[in-house]
Amino acid sequence: AFFNNIDEAGLGPNNGNSPPFIEVPKSWPILSAEEAKFVVPAPMKIKVVQTSVPRPQPGATNTVMVLHELAKPRDTYRLERGLYDQPDKSERLHPATPPVLGPWKDQWPRNRLGLARWLVDPAHPLTARVTVNRLWQRYFGLGLVKTSENFGVQGELPSHPALLDWLATELVRRDWNLKAMHRLIVTSATYRQSSRIINPDDPENRLLARGPRKRLTPYAIRDAALFTSDLLNGKIGGRSVKPYMPPGIWRSISNASYKQDKGDKLYRRGMYTYWRRTVPPPTMMTFNAAAREICIVRNDHTTTPLQALTMMNNKTFVEAARFLGERMMKPRDQRPRQRVAEAFRRVTSRAPSKAELDLLMKDFRFYQKDFRKNAKAASQLLSVGERLRDPGLPAAQLAAYSLVANTILNLDEAIMQN
């Protein structure tokens, strides 16, 4: 009943945002006080299409969809078996909440604003606990309540109930300041422990006897590779971008073709990647990204050979390795061993051991010898990706450094949070 008072058309436009919506200026971060005030959306503009079915005029790319209350509340009824066209009009329903989850104060309006105030009321038993549990899951891989999507009777009990309660009360006490809660967790002695496994009987670390160890998100894996190679475009905001994708990937479900972006747009952060739900980016899906068909609170994490093959052969990661190789060669006064050690440190945030460095140098010498004999193979490797290489660097040596960089980017420490 809280959400049955929304002004909506019932039939969306062919493309674009559905009304009601508001226009957003490009200079969003520097809005004036007058611009920042909420404005009631203009009435819906209706146009008639060929089938004579009224459809709303879609919003442009500079609009944001909003919820807009009707001036007169809409009547709400129970739907027989959930069918929208079979309401039981014998009894009207009114907005209400389960009393077991906290009382409803008389001063709250019976609308979405009142519902929001009820949710963040300090007496609410779930909102703060669910929030801090998801923050904990973000850093430790699993929440204090493992089933972070289900706090009900079918969910698991918290591993540390007192800690969960304390974090929830801290969130409320700090006026729901999420930044403060992030700081509290990452500066705790629990989080700053070594992630070395000391108790094989607790593989999920439910006892919190060690620091967290989990794989980075698909977006972070890609961004980290681009960052270490100085390719990452740090621009904030803007439209979605279309990076490298397998050719013809959309043809199986649509007549539309995937038009890859060019230039710096190829290297924007993963969160800006254009996402089509029927054909999601395969690289992201390989690393267990949520398909976005439904809301996913807790992702599955798998380790498969396909992930290693993606890191070795995907165009994005090969190009990142190429430019990490170029970065290794830029200091002219360094020896090869120093260059490889510096690349290792840049990717893993630590210096390599002597044994690790010896193995990488052995690979480098093998690759360099091989590419000197096969200039065509070196040229093919250095042509992967849109960005051109530095022609002033020797091809065989650069190709060898690129493969060493590819090996470093594939290390467990490069894609794991320890």
CSV table of C-alpha atoms in Angstrom, one decimal, residues 5-282:
chain,number,residue,atom,x,y,z
A,5,ASN,CA,0.3,5.8,-4.7
A,6,ILE,CA,2.9,6.3,-7.4
A,7,ASP,CA,2.0,8.2,-10.6
A,8,GLU,CA,3.0,5.9,-13.4
A,9,ALA,CA,1.9,5.3,-17.0
A,10,GLY,CA,1.5,1.5,-16.9
A,11,LEU,CA,3.2,1.3,-20.3
A,12,GLY,CA,6.8,2.3,-20.7
A,13,PRO,CA,8.4,4.0,-23.7
A,14,ASN,CA,10.3,2.0,-26.3
A,15,ASN,CA,13.6,3.5,-25.1
A,16,GLY,CA,14.8,5.9,-22.5
A,17,ASN,CA,13.6,6.7,-19.0
A,18,SER,CA,10.0,6.3,-18.0
A,19,PRO,CA,8.2,9.3,-16.5
A,20,PRO,CA,8.0,10.8,-13.9
A,21,PHE,CA,11.6,12.0,-14.2
A,22,ILE,CA,13.6,15.2,-13.6
A,23,GLU,CA,16.4,16.7,-15.6
A,24,VAL,CA,19.8,16.6,-14.1
A,25,PRO,CA,22.4,19.3,-15.1
A,26,LYS,CA,25.9,18.3,-16.1
A,27,SER,CA,27.4,20.2,-13.2
A,28,TRP,CA,25.7,18.0,-10.6
A,29,PRO,CA,28.4,18.3,-7.9
A,30,ILE,CA,28.1,22.1,-8.0
A,31,LEU,CA,24.4,22.6,-7.9
A,32,SER,CA,23.1,25.8,-6.4
A,33,ALA,CA,20.8,25.6,-3.3
A,34,GLU,CA,17.9,26.5,-5.5
A,35,GLU,CA,18.7,23.8,-8.1
A,36,ALA,CA,19.1,21.2,-5.3
A,37,LYS,CA,15.5,21.5,-4.1
A,38,PHE,CA,13.2,18.7,-5.1
A,39,VAL,CA,10.8,19.8,-7.9
A,40,VAL,CA,7.6,18.0,-8.7
A,41,PRO,CA,8.0,16.4,-12.1
A,42,ALA,CA,6.0,17.9,-15.0
A,43,PRO,CA,2.9,16.0,-16.1
A,44,MET,CA,3.6,13.0,-18.4
A,45,LYS,CA,3.7,13.7,-22.1
A,46,ILE,CA,1.8,11.2,-24.1
A,47,LYS,CA,2.2,10.4,-27.8
A,48,VAL,CA,0.3,7.9,-29.9
A,49,VAL,CA,2.2,5.3,-31.8
A,50,GLN,CA,1.2,3.3,-34.9
A,51,THR,CA,-0.8,0.8,-32.8
A,52,SER,CA,-2.8,3.6,-31.2
A,53,VAL,CA,-1.6,2.5,-27.8
A,54,PRO,CA,-0.6,5.5,-25.7
A,55,ARG,CA,3.0,5.5,-24.6
A,56,PRO,CA,4.8,8.1,-22.5
A,57,GLN,CA,7.4,10.3,-24.1
A,58,PRO,CA,10.8,8.9,-23.0
A,59,GLY,CA,13.2,11.0,-21.0
A,60,ALA,CA,16.6,12.1,-22.5
A,61,THR,CA,19.9,10.9,-21.2
A,62,ASN,CA,20.2,13.8,-18.8
A,63,THR,CA,17.1,12.7,-16.8
A,64,VAL,CA,16.7,10.6,-13.7
A,65,MET,CA,13.6,8.7,-12.9
A,66,VAL,CA,11.9,9.6,-9.6
A,67,LEU,CA,8.8,8.5,-7.6
A,68,HIS,CA,5.9,11.0,-7.5
A,69,GLU,CA,3.0,10.7,-5.1
A,70,LEU,CA,-0.5,11.2,-6.4
A,71,ALA,CA,-2.4,14.2,-4.9
A,72,LYS,CA,-5.3,11.8,-3.9
A,73,PRO,CA,-4.3,8.4,-2.5
A,74,ARG,CA,-5.1,5.5,-4.7
A,75,ASP,CA,-7.4,2.7,-3.2
A,76,THR,CA,-5.5,-0.5,-2.5
A,77,TYR,CA,-7.0,-3.9,-2.3
A,78,ARG,CA,-5.8,-7.5,-1.8
A,79,LEU,CA,-5.2,-9.2,-5.1
A,80,GLU,CA,-6.6,-12.7,-5.5
A,81,ARG,CA,-3.6,-15.1,-5.9
A,82,GLY,CA,-1.6,-12.0,-6.7
A,83,LEU,CA,-3.3,-11.3,-10.0
A,84,TYR,CA,-3.4,-7.5,-10.7
A,85,ASP,CA,-6.8,-7.7,-12.5
A,86,GLN,CA,-8.6,-9.6,-9.7
A,87,PRO,CA,-8.7,-7.3,-6.7
A,88,ASP,CA,-10.9,-8.2,-3.7
A,89,LYS,CA,-12.8,-4.9,-3.3
A,90,SER,CA,-14.7,-6.1,-0.2
A,91,GLU,CA,-11.9,-4.8,2.0
A,92,ARG,CA,-9.7,-1.8,1.6
A,93,LEU,CA,-6.0,-2.1,2.6
A,94,HIS,CA,-4.1,0.6,4.4
A,95,PRO,CA,-0.3,1.3,4.7
A,96,ALA,CA,1.1,-0.6,7.7
A,97,THR,CA,4.1,-2.4,9.0
A,98,PRO,CA,4.5,-5.6,11.1
A,99,PRO,CA,4.3,-4.6,14.8
A,100,VAL,CA,7.0,-7.2,15.7
A,101,LEU,CA,9.5,-5.0,13.8
A,102,GLY,CA,8.8,-1.9,15.9
A,103,PRO,CA,5.9,0.4,16.6
A,104,TRP,CA,4.6,3.1,14.2
A,105,LYS,CA,4.7,6.5,15.7
A,106,ASP,CA,1.6,8.7,15.4
A,107,GLN,CA,3.6,11.7,14.0
A,108,TRP,CA,4.7,9.7,11.0
A,109,PRO,CA,2.7,10.1,7.8
A,110,ARG,CA,1.3,6.9,6.3
A,111,ASN,CA,3.3,7.2,3.1
A,112,ARG,CA,6.8,6.5,1.8
A,113,LEU,CA,8.3,9.2,4.0
A,114,GLY,CA,6.8,7.7,7.1
A,115,LEU,CA,8.1,4.2,6.0
A,116,ALA,CA,11.6,5.7,5.6
A,117,ARG,CA,11.5,7.2,9.1
A,118,TRP,CA,10.2,3.8,10.5
A,119,LEU,CA,13.1,2.0,8.9
A,120,VAL,CA,15.8,4.3,10.3
A,121,ASP,CA,14.2,4.6,13.8
A,122,PRO,CA,16.7,3.6,16.5
A,123,ALA,CA,14.2,1.1,17.8
A,124,HIS,CA,14.0,-0.8,14.5
A,125,PRO,CA,15.6,-4.2,15.2
A,126,LEU,CA,16.8,-5.0,11.6
A,127,THR,CA,17.9,-2.0,9.6
A,128,ALA,CA,21.1,-1.2,11.4
A,129,ARG,CA,22.0,-4.9,11.8
A,130,VAL,CA,21.5,-5.7,8.2
A,131,THR,CA,23.5,-2.6,7.2
A,132,VAL,CA,26.6,-3.4,9.3
A,133,ASN,CA,26.4,-7.1,8.4
A,134,ARG,CA,26.8,-6.1,4.7
A,135,LEU,CA,29.7,-3.8,5.5
A,136,TRP,CA,31.3,-6.7,7.4
A,137,GLN,CA,30.7,-9.0,4.4
A,138,ARG,CA,32.3,-6.4,2.1
A,139,TYR,CA,35.6,-6.7,4.0
A,140,PHE,CA,35.6,-10.2,5.3
A,141,GLY,CA,33.9,-12.1,2.5
A,142,LEU,CA,31.2,-13.4,4.8
A,143,GLY,CA,28.9,-11.4,7.1
A,144,LEU,CA,28.6,-12.0,10.8
A,145,VAL,CA,25.3,-13.5,9.6
A,146,LYS,CA,26.4,-15.7,6.7
A,147,THR,CA,23.0,-15.4,4.9
A,148,SER,CA,23.2,-11.7,4.5
A,149,GLU,CA,20.2,-11.8,2.2
A,150,ASN,CA,18.0,-13.5,4.8
A,151,PHE,CA,17.8,-12.5,8.5
A,152,GLY,CA,14.6,-14.6,8.9
A,153,VAL,CA,14.0,-18.0,10.4
A,154,GLN,CA,15.6,-19.7,7.3
A,155,GLY,CA,18.8,-17.7,7.7
A,156,GLU,CA,21.8,-18.6,9.7
A,157,LEU,CA,22.4,-17.4,13.3
A,158,PRO,CA,25.2,-14.8,13.7
A,159,SER,CA,28.6,-16.1,14.5
A,160,HIS,CA,29.2,-13.2,16.9
A,161,PRO,CA,25.8,-11.8,18.1
A,162,ALA,CA,27.3,-9.4,20.6
A,163,LEU,CA,29.6,-7.9,18.0
A,164,LEU,CA,26.7,-7.5,15.5
A,165,ASP,CA,24.6,-5.8,18.1
A,166,TRP,CA,27.5,-3.4,19.1
A,167,LEU,CA,28.2,-2.5,15.5
A,168,ALA,CA,24.5,-1.8,14.9
A,169,THR,CA,24.3,0.5,17.9
A,170,GLU,CA,27.5,2.2,16.9
A,171,LEU,CA,26.0,2.9,13.4
A,172,VAL,CA,22.9,4.5,15.0
A,173,ARG,CA,25.0,6.4,17.6
A,174,ARG,CA,27.2,7.8,14.8
A,175,ASP,CA,24.1,9.1,13.0
A,176,TRP,CA,24.3,6.4,10.3
A,177,ASN,CA,27.7,7.6,9.1
A,178,LEU,CA,28.8,4.8,6.8
A,179,LYS,CA,32.3,6.4,6.3
A,180,ALA,CA,32.9,6.2,10.0
A,181,MET,CA,31.8,2.6,10.1
A,182,HIS,CA,34.2,1.7,7.2
A,183,ARG,CA,37.0,3.4,9.1
A,184,LEU,CA,36.0,1.5,12.3
A,185,ILE,CA,36.2,-1.9,10.6
A,186,VAL,CA,39.4,-1.4,8.6
A,187,THR,CA,41.3,0.1,11.6
A,188,SER,CA,40.3,-2.8,13.9
A,189,ALA,CA,42.8,-5.3,15.2
A,190,THR,CA,40.6,-8.1,13.7
A,191,TYR,CA,40.8,-6.7,10.1
A,192,ARG,CA,44.6,-6.0,10.4
A,193,GLN,CA,45.5,-9.5,11.3
A,194,SER,CA,47.6,-11.6,8.9
A,195,SER,CA,45.5,-13.7,6.6
A,196,ARG,CA,47.8,-16.7,6.9
A,197,ILE,CA,45.7,-19.8,7.7
A,198,ILE,CA,46.5,-21.0,11.2
A,199,ASN,CA,43.4,-23.1,11.9
A,200,PRO,CA,42.6,-25.6,9.1
A,201,ASP,CA,39.4,-26.6,11.0
A,202,ASP,CA,38.0,-23.1,10.3
A,203,PRO,CA,38.3,-22.6,6.5
A,204,GLU,CA,35.7,-19.9,6.4
A,205,ASN,CA,37.3,-18.0,9.3
A,206,ARG,CA,34.1,-17.8,11.3
A,207,LEU,CA,36.2,-17.5,14.5
A,208,LEU,CA,38.0,-14.4,13.1
A,209,ALA,CA,41.3,-15.9,14.2
A,210,ARG,CA,43.0,-14.4,11.1
A,211,GLY,CA,42.6,-11.5,8.7
A,212,PRO,CA,40.3,-11.8,5.7
A,213,ARG,CA,41.4,-13.4,2.4
A,214,LYS,CA,39.1,-13.2,-0.6
A,215,ARG,CA,39.2,-12.6,-4.3
A,216,LEU,CA,38.7,-9.1,-5.7
A,217,THR,CA,35.5,-8.3,-7.4
A,218,PRO,CA,35.4,-8.7,-11.3
A,219,TYR,CA,35.5,-4.9,-11.6
A,220,ALA,CA,38.4,-4.5,-9.2
A,221,ILE,CA,40.4,-7.2,-11.0
A,222,ARG,CA,40.1,-5.4,-14.3
A,223,ASP,CA,40.7,-2.0,-12.8
A,224,ALA,CA,43.8,-3.2,-10.9
A,225,ALA,CA,45.3,-4.5,-14.1
A,226,LEU,CA,44.7,-1.2,-15.9
A,227,PHE,CA,45.9,0.8,-13.0
A,228,THR,CA,49.3,-1.0,-12.6
A,229,SER,CA,49.9,-0.4,-16.3
A,230,ASP,CA,49.0,3.3,-16.2
A,231,LEU,CA,46.1,2.7,-18.6
A,232,LEU,CA,43.2,3.3,-16.2
A,233,ASN,CA,41.1,6.4,-17.1
A,234,GLY,CA,40.1,7.9,-13.8
A,235,LYS,CA,37.3,10.1,-15.1
A,236,ILE,CA,34.3,10.2,-12.8
A,237,GLY,CA,30.7,10.2,-14.1
A,238,GLY,CA,29.4,10.2,-17.6
A,239,ARG,CA,27.7,7.7,-19.8
A,240,SER,CA,28.4,4.0,-19.9
A,241,VAL,CA,31.2,2.8,-22.1
A,242,LYS,CA,31.6,-0.2,-24.3
A,243,PRO,CA,35.1,-1.8,-23.9
A,244,TYR,CA,36.4,-4.9,-25.7
A,245,MET,CA,33.9,-7.7,-26.3
A,246,PRO,CA,33.9,-10.8,-28.5
A,247,PRO,CA,32.9,-10.0,-32.0
A,248,GLY,CA,29.2,-10.7,-32.9
A,249,ILE,CA,28.2,-11.3,-29.3
A,250,TRP,CA,24.8,-9.6,-29.6
A,251,ARG,CA,23.8,-11.2,-32.8
A,252,SER,CA,22.3,-14.3,-31.1
A,253,ILE,CA,19.6,-12.3,-29.4
A,254,SER,CA,19.3,-9.0,-31.3
A,255,ASN,CA,19.6,-7.3,-34.6
A,256,ALA,CA,21.6,-4.5,-32.9
A,257,SER,CA,25.4,-4.6,-33.1
A,258,TYR,CA,27.9,-3.9,-30.4
A,259,LYS,CA,29.7,-0.8,-31.3
A,260,GLN,CA,33.0,-0.7,-29.3
A,261,ASP,CA,34.2,2.6,-28.0
A,262,LYS,CA,37.6,4.0,-28.9
A,263,GLY,CA,40.4,5.8,-27.2
A,264,ASP,CA,40.4,6.5,-23.4
A,265,LYS,CA,36.8,5.2,-23.1
A,266,LEU,CA,38.2,1.6,-23.4
A,267,TYR,CA,40.1,2.1,-20.1
A,268,ARG,CA,37.3,3.5,-17.9
A,269,ARG,CA,36.6,1.9,-14.6
A,270,GLY,CA,34.6,-1.4,-14.7
A,271,MET,CA,31.6,0.2,-13.0
A,272,TYR,CA,31.0,2.3,-16.1
A,273,THR,CA,30.9,-0.8,-18.5
A,274,TYR,CA,27.7,-0.9,-20.5
A,275,TRP,CA,25.6,-3.8,-19.3
A,276,ARG,CA,22.9,-5.6,-21.3
A,277,ARG,CA,21.1,-8.0,-19.1
A,278,THR,CA,20.4,-10.5,-21.9
A,279,VAL,CA,24.1,-10.5,-22.9
A,280,PRO,CA,26.2,-9.4,-19.9
A,281,PRO,CA,30.0,-8.9,-20.4
A,282,PRO,CA,31.5,-12.4,-20.5
